Coordinates of C-alpha atoms in Angstrom, one line a residue:
T265 CA 0.7 -25.8 62.6
K266 CA 3.3 -23.3 63.8
N267 CA 0.9 -21.4 66.0
A268 CA -0.2 -24.4 68.2
Q269 CA 0.7 -27.9 69.0
S270 CA -1.8 -30.6 68.8
P271 CA -2.5 -31.9 72.3
E272 CA -1.8 -35.6 72.9
I273 CA -5.1 -37.4 73.3
S274 CA -5.3 -41.1 74.2
H275 CA -7.9 -43.2 72.5
S276 CA -8.2 -45.9 75.1
T277 CA -11.5 -44.5 76.6
P278 CA -13.6 -41.7 75.1
L279 CA -14.1 -39.7 78.3
D280 CA -11.3 -40.7 80.6
H281 CA -8.7 -38.1 79.3
L282 CA -10.9 -35.1 78.4
P283 CA -9.0 -31.8 79.1
T284 CA -10.0 -30.6 82.5
S285 CA -7.4 -27.9 83.4
F286 CA -7.7 -24.4 82.1
E287 CA -4.3 -24.7 80.4
E288 CA -5.4 -27.8 78.5
I289 CA -8.6 -26.1 77.4
Q290 CA -6.7 -23.0 76.3
N291 CA -4.2 -25.0 74.3
L292 CA -7.1 -26.9 72.6
N293 CA -8.8 -23.6 71.8
L294 CA -5.6 -22.2 70.3
F295 CA -5.2 -25.3 68.2
S296 CA -8.8 -25.1 67.0
N297 CA -8.4 -21.5 66.0
S298 CA -5.2 -22.2 64.1
V299 CA -6.8 -25.1 62.2
Q300 CA -9.8 -22.8 61.3
R301 CA -7.4 -20.2 60.0
D302 CA -5.5 -22.7 57.9
I303 CA -8.7 -24.1 56.6
T304 CA -9.9 -20.6 55.7
S305 CA -6.6 -19.8 54.0
V306 CA -6.6 -23.0 52.0
S307 CA -10.2 -22.5 51.0
E308 CA -9.4 -19.0 49.8
K309 CA -6.5 -20.4 47.7
C310 CA -8.8 -23.1 46.3
Q311 CA -11.3 -20.4 45.3
A312 CA -8.5 -18.4 43.7
Y313 CA -7.3 -21.4 41.8
L314 CA -10.8 -22.1 40.6
L315 CA -11.0 -18.5 39.3
K316 CA -7.7 -19.0 37.7
L317 CA -8.9 -22.2 35.9
S318 CA -12.0 -20.3 34.7
N319 CA -9.9 -17.5 33.4
L320 CA -7.6 -20.0 31.8
V321 CA -10.5 -21.7 29.9
N322 CA -11.6 -18.3 28.6
L323 CA -8.0 -17.4 27.7
V324 CA -7.5 -20.6 25.7
K325 CA -10.8 -20.0 23.8
S326 CA -9.7 -16.4 23.1
I327 CA -6.2 -17.6 21.9
K328 CA -7.9 -20.0 19.4
E329 CA -10.2 -17.2 18.2
I330 CA -7.4 -14.7 17.7
E331 CA -5.3 -17.4 16.0
K332 CA -8.2 -18.2 13.6
I333 CA -8.4 -14.5 12.8
L334 CA -4.7 -13.9 12.2
M335 CA -3.8 -17.0 10.1
P336 CA -5.6 -16.1 6.9
I337 CA -4.5 -12.4 7.1
E338 CA -0.9 -13.4 7.7
K339 CA -1.1 -15.8 4.7
V340 CA -2.4 -13.0 2.4
L341 CA 0.3 -10.6 3.7
N342 CA 3.1 -13.2 3.1
E343 CA 1.8 -13.9 -0.4
E344 CA 1.5 -10.2 -1.3
F345 CA 4.8 -9.2 0.1
Q346 CA 6.7 -11.5 -2.2
D347 CA 8.2 -9.5 -5.1
F348 CA 5.9 -6.6 -4.3
D349 CA 7.1 -3.2 -5.5
V350 CA 4.4 -0.5 -5.5
A351 CA 6.5 1.7 -7.8
K352 CA 6.1 -1.0 -10.6
L353 CA 2.4 -1.3 -10.4
S354 CA -0.2 0.5 -12.5
A355 CA -2.9 2.7 -11.0
S356 CA -5.5 0.0 -11.5
Q357 CA -3.3 -2.6 -9.8
L358 CA -2.6 -0.2 -7.0
K359 CA -6.3 0.4 -6.5
H360 CA -6.9 -3.3 -6.4
Q361 CA -4.2 -3.6 -3.7
E362 CA -5.7 -0.6 -1.9
R363 CA -9.1 -2.4 -1.7
L364 CA -7.4 -5.6 -0.5
Y365 CA -5.5 -3.9 2.3
I366 CA -8.5 -1.8 3.3
G367 CA -10.4 -5.1 3.6
L368 CA -7.7 -6.6 5.8
Q369 CA -7.7 -3.5 7.9
Q370 CA -11.5 -3.7 8.3
S371 CA -11.1 -7.3 9.4
L372 CA -8.9 -6.2 12.2
I373 CA -11.3 -3.4 13.1
T374 CA -14.2 -5.9 13.1
Y375 CA -12.4 -8.2 15.5
E376 CA -10.8 -5.4 17.6
Q377 CA -13.3 -6.1 20.5
Q378 CA -12.3 -9.7 20.5
Y379 CA -8.7 -8.7 20.7
Q380 CA -9.4 -6.3 23.5
N381 CA -11.2 -9.1 25.4
F382 CA -8.1 -11.2 24.8
T383 CA -5.7 -8.6 26.2
K384 CA -8.0 -8.2 29.2
L385 CA -7.9 -12.0 29.9
V386 CA -4.1 -11.9 29.6
E387 CA -4.0 -9.1 32.3
E388 CA -6.3 -11.1 34.5
M389 CA -4.2 -14.2 34.0
Q390 CA -1.1 -12.2 35.2
N391 CA -2.9 -11.6 38.4
F392 CA -3.2 -15.3 39.0
A393 CA 0.5 -15.9 38.1
G394 CA 1.6 -17.0 41.6
I395 CA -1.4 -19.4 42.2
K396 CA -0.6 -23.1 41.8
M397 CA -2.7 -26.2 42.3
I398 CA -2.2 -27.9 45.7
Q399 CA -0.4 -31.2 45.0
D400 CA 1.3 -33.9 47.1
N401 CA 2.1 -37.5 46.4
N402 CA 1.5 -38.7 50.0
F403 CA -2.2 -39.1 50.7
S404 CA -1.8 -41.0 54.0
F405 CA -1.2 -38.0 56.3
S406 CA -3.7 -36.4 58.5
V407 CA -6.0 -33.4 57.7
M408 CA -3.8 -31.1 59.7
E409 CA -0.7 -32.2 57.7
S410 CA -2.5 -31.7 54.5
I411 CA -3.5 -28.2 55.5
E412 CA 0.0 -27.4 56.6
S413 CA 1.4 -28.8 53.4
A414 CA -1.0 -26.7 51.3
T415 CA -0.1 -23.6 53.3
R416 CA 3.6 -24.3 52.9
D417 CA 3.3 -25.0 49.2
S418 CA 1.4 -21.8 48.8
K419 CA 4.0 -19.8 50.6
N420 CA 6.8 -21.4 48.6
S421 CA 4.9 -20.6 45.4
N422 CA 4.6 -17.0 46.4
S423 CA 8.3 -16.8 47.3
N424 CA 9.5 -18.1 43.9
S425 CA 11.8 -15.8 42.1
D426 CA 9.8 -15.7 38.9
G427 CA 6.4 -15.7 40.7
E428 CA 4.7 -17.7 38.0
S429 CA 3.5 -21.3 37.8
E430 CA 4.3 -23.4 34.8
D431 CA 0.8 -23.4 33.4
T432 CA 0.6 -19.6 33.7
R433 CA 4.0 -19.1 32.1
Y434 CA 3.1 -21.3 29.1
F435 CA -0.1 -19.5 28.3
L436 CA 1.3 -16.1 28.9
E437 CA 4.1 -16.9 26.5
Q438 CA 1.5 -18.0 23.9
S439 CA -0.4 -14.8 24.6
N440 CA 2.6 -12.6 24.2
N441 CA 3.5 -14.2 20.9
L442 CA -0.1 -13.7 19.7
N443 CA -0.1 -10.1 20.8
Y444 CA 3.2 -9.5 18.9
R445 CA 1.7 -11.1 15.8
W446 CA -1.5 -9.0 16.0
N447 CA 0.5 -5.7 16.3
T448 CA 2.9 -6.8 13.5
V449 CA 0.0 -7.5 11.2
K450 CA -1.7 -4.3 12.1
T451 CA 1.5 -2.2 11.6
S452 CA 2.3 -4.0 8.3
I453 CA -1.1 -3.3 6.9
E454 CA -1.0 0.4 7.9
I455 CA 2.5 0.9 6.4
R456 CA 1.7 -0.9 3.1
L457 CA -1.7 0.8 2.7
S458 CA 0.0 4.2 3.3
D459 CA 2.6 3.4 0.6
I460 CA -0.1 2.3 -1.8
Q461 CA -2.2 5.4 -1.3
K462 CA 0.8 7.7 -1.7
Q463 CA 1.7 5.9 -5.0
I464 CA -1.7 5.9 -6.6
P465 CA -1.7 9.6 -7.6
L466 CA 1.8 9.3 -8.9
A467 CA 0.9 6.2 -11.0
E468 CA -2.2 8.0 -12.3
Q469 CA -0.1 11.0 -13.3
M470 CA 2.4 8.7 -14.9
E471 CA -0.3 6.9 -17.0
A472 CA -1.8 10.3 -17.9
N473 CA 1.7 11.4 -19.0
R474 CA 2.1 8.2 -21.1
S475 CA -1.3 8.9 -22.8
K476 CA -0.4 12.5 -23.4
H477 CA 2.9 11.5 -24.8
R478 CA 1.3 9.1 -27.3
I479 CA -1.1 11.8 -28.4
L480 CA 1.7 14.3 -28.8
N481 CA 3.9 11.8 -30.6
N482 CA 1.0 10.9 -33.0
R483 CA 0.6 14.6 -33.8
R484 CA 4.3 14.9 -34.6
D485 CA 4.2 11.8 -36.8
T486 CA 1.2 13.2 -38.7
L487 CA 2.8 16.5 -39.3
E488 CA 6.1 14.9 -40.3
R489 CA 4.3 12.8 -42.9
K490 CA 2.3 15.8 -44.2
I491 CA 5.5 17.9 -44.5
E492 CA 7.3 15.1 -46.3
M493 CA 4.4 14.8 -48.7
L494 CA 4.2 18.6 -49.3
E495 CA 8.0 18.7 -49.8
K496 CA 7.8 15.9 -52.4
T497 CA 4.9 17.6 -54.3
L498 CA 6.7 20.9 -54.3
L499 CA 10.0 19.5 -55.5
E500 CA 8.1 17.7 -58.3
R501 CA 6.4 20.9 -59.4
A502 CA 9.6 22.9 -59.2
S503 CA 11.6 20.4 -61.2
S504 CA 9.1 20.1 -64.1
S505 CA 9.2 22.3 -67.2
V506 CA 7.1 25.4 -67.2
V507 CA 4.5 25.6 -69.9
S508 CA 4.4 28.6 -72.3
E509 CA 0.7 29.4 -71.9
N510 CA -0.5 32.0 -69.4
A511 CA -3.6 30.0 -68.5
A512 CA -1.5 26.9 -67.7
I513 CA 0.9 29.0 -65.6
E514 CA -2.1 30.4 -63.7
I515 CA -3.3 26.9 -62.9
I516 CA 0.2 26.0 -61.6
I517 CA 0.2 29.2 -59.5
R518 CA -3.2 28.4 -58.0
S519 CA -2.0 24.8 -57.2
L520 CA 1.1 26.3 -55.6
Q521 CA -1.0 28.7 -53.5
S522 CA -3.0 25.7 -52.2
I523 CA 0.2 23.9 -51.3
T524 CA 1.5 27.1 -49.6
T525 CA -1.7 27.3 -47.6
E526 CA -1.2 23.8 -46.3
I527 CA 2.4 24.6 -45.5
E528 CA 1.3 27.6 -43.4
S529 CA -1.3 25.4 -41.7
C530 CA 1.5 22.9 -40.8
G531 CA 3.5 25.8 -39.4
R532 CA 0.7 26.8 -37.0
Q533 CA 0.2 23.2 -36.0
I534 CA 3.9 22.8 -35.2
V535 CA 3.8 25.9 -33.0
D536 CA 0.7 24.6 -31.1
L537 CA 2.4 21.2 -30.8
Q538 CA 5.6 22.7 -29.4
T539 CA 3.5 24.7 -26.9
D540 CA 1.7 21.6 -25.7
I541 CA 5.0 19.7 -25.4
E542 CA 6.6 22.5 -23.4
E543 CA 3.6 22.5 -21.0
A544 CA 3.8 18.7 -20.7
C545 CA 7.5 19.0 -19.9
H546 CA 7.0 21.2 -16.9
N547 CA 8.6 19.7 -13.8
D548 CA 5.4 19.8 -11.8
N549 CA 3.9 17.4 -14.3
R550 CA 6.6 14.8 -13.8
P551 CA 7.2 14.4 -17.6
L552 CA 8.5 11.3 -19.2
P553 CA 12.1 11.4 -20.6
D554 CA 10.6 10.5 -24.0
T555 CA 8.4 13.6 -23.9
R556 CA 11.5 15.8 -23.4
E557 CA 13.1 14.1 -26.4
L558 CA 9.9 14.7 -28.4
N559 CA 10.4 18.4 -27.9
V560 CA 13.8 18.1 -29.7
Q561 CA 12.3 16.2 -32.5
V562 CA 9.6 18.9 -33.1
Q563 CA 12.3 21.5 -33.2
E564 CA 13.9 19.6 -36.0
L565 CA 10.5 19.2 -37.7
R566 CA 10.1 23.0 -37.5
Q567 CA 13.5 23.5 -39.3
N568 CA 12.2 21.2 -42.1
W569 CA 9.1 23.3 -42.3
V570 CA 11.1 26.5 -42.6
S571 CA 13.0 25.0 -45.5
I572 CA 9.9 23.9 -47.3
Q573 CA 8.3 27.3 -46.8
S574 CA 11.4 29.0 -48.3
L575 CA 11.3 26.6 -51.2
S576 CA 7.6 27.4 -51.8
S577 CA 8.2 31.1 -51.7
I578 CA 11.1 30.9 -54.2
F579 CA 9.0 28.7 -56.5
M580 CA 6.1 31.2 -56.3
K581 CA 8.4 34.1 -57.2
K582 CA 9.7 32.1 -60.1
L583 CA 6.3 31.4 -61.5
R584 CA 5.3 35.1 -61.0
N585 CA 8.4 36.2 -62.9
I586 CA 7.6 33.7 -65.7
Q587 CA 4.1 34.9 -65.9
N588 CA 5.2 38.6 -66.0
I589 CA 7.8 37.7 -68.8
W590 CA 5.1 35.9 -70.7
T591 CA 2.7 38.8 -70.4
T592 CA 5.4 41.3 -71.5
V593 CA 6.3 39.1 -74.5
K594 CA 2.6 39.0 -75.5
I595 CA 2.4 42.8 -75.2
V596 CA 5.6 43.3 -77.4
E597 CA 4.3 40.8 -79.9
N598 CA 1.0 42.7 -80.1
I599 CA 2.9 45.9 -80.7
L600 CA 5.2 44.5 -83.4
K601 CA 2.6 42.5 -85.3
P602 CA 1.0 45.6 -87.0
M603 CA 4.4 46.9 -87.9
Q604 CA 5.3 43.6 -89.5
N605 CA 2.2 43.7 -91.6
L606 CA 3.1 47.2 -92.9
G607 CA 6.5 45.9 -94.0

């Protein structure tokens, strides 16, 4: 050792050269103390290395456990991320995705304690970074040389620029990679789940708007067909010859009144439809472009209704005039008939 030199002892006879002077005994005592210190130091380093090995075993087990947890989750994420656009999914598809990502999130929460144990083992492993196993290829030297070699190797290990042994570096690199993967998976799930949950009410509103648009469009189609039918009937009645009997004219008038009632009903339905479309087209409801176009179509339908209503009114006045003329004619005939008999 550096602190004391081993005294030269001859082995020719056991007791002939025992140290007798005070100086020799003092040197021997110093040497013994130095050896004891070195043995204690090496023993402490061995104990530290044994603790390192124990920690390393636990770390390797923990790495395998975390790897086993991450692999299926990463596989699902990779499959789901391909051609995945939340804006193109329906509300039911988004809710399915929401359940899937909540399940993945719950998996991470379930295994969070194992992950915390893993990070704790990594921190403990970093405390053992400078401890290396005592190695030497020459096993023929004395105990003192072995102790000195172990002490020297330990000091050299602690004086390395990186302060890490190869085994420690390898597993710490693995641990850092696993830690990165865990945080990446956790962040990816949180971001995607947030995007899905934001999109669900928008998708539900969009589907509600589509359903509302179909209902409004069906109402418009029904009114359009009804107005076309009324217009056709009205034109047929207006173009036919008027009978000369008052009773027949009265029947036509009652029929026209029935048609007029239906025309007025269509007018009220058009007003109600236009009100509902304008409400659906409010910006807060995020209307479909087709719904805005539907409003234009209903305005055109209203113009057709106004034309039919005018035609119905004109035809009714015509019939009333004919009825009045026929009544007047009958009155005149009744007046002239006695006079003709006198002649």
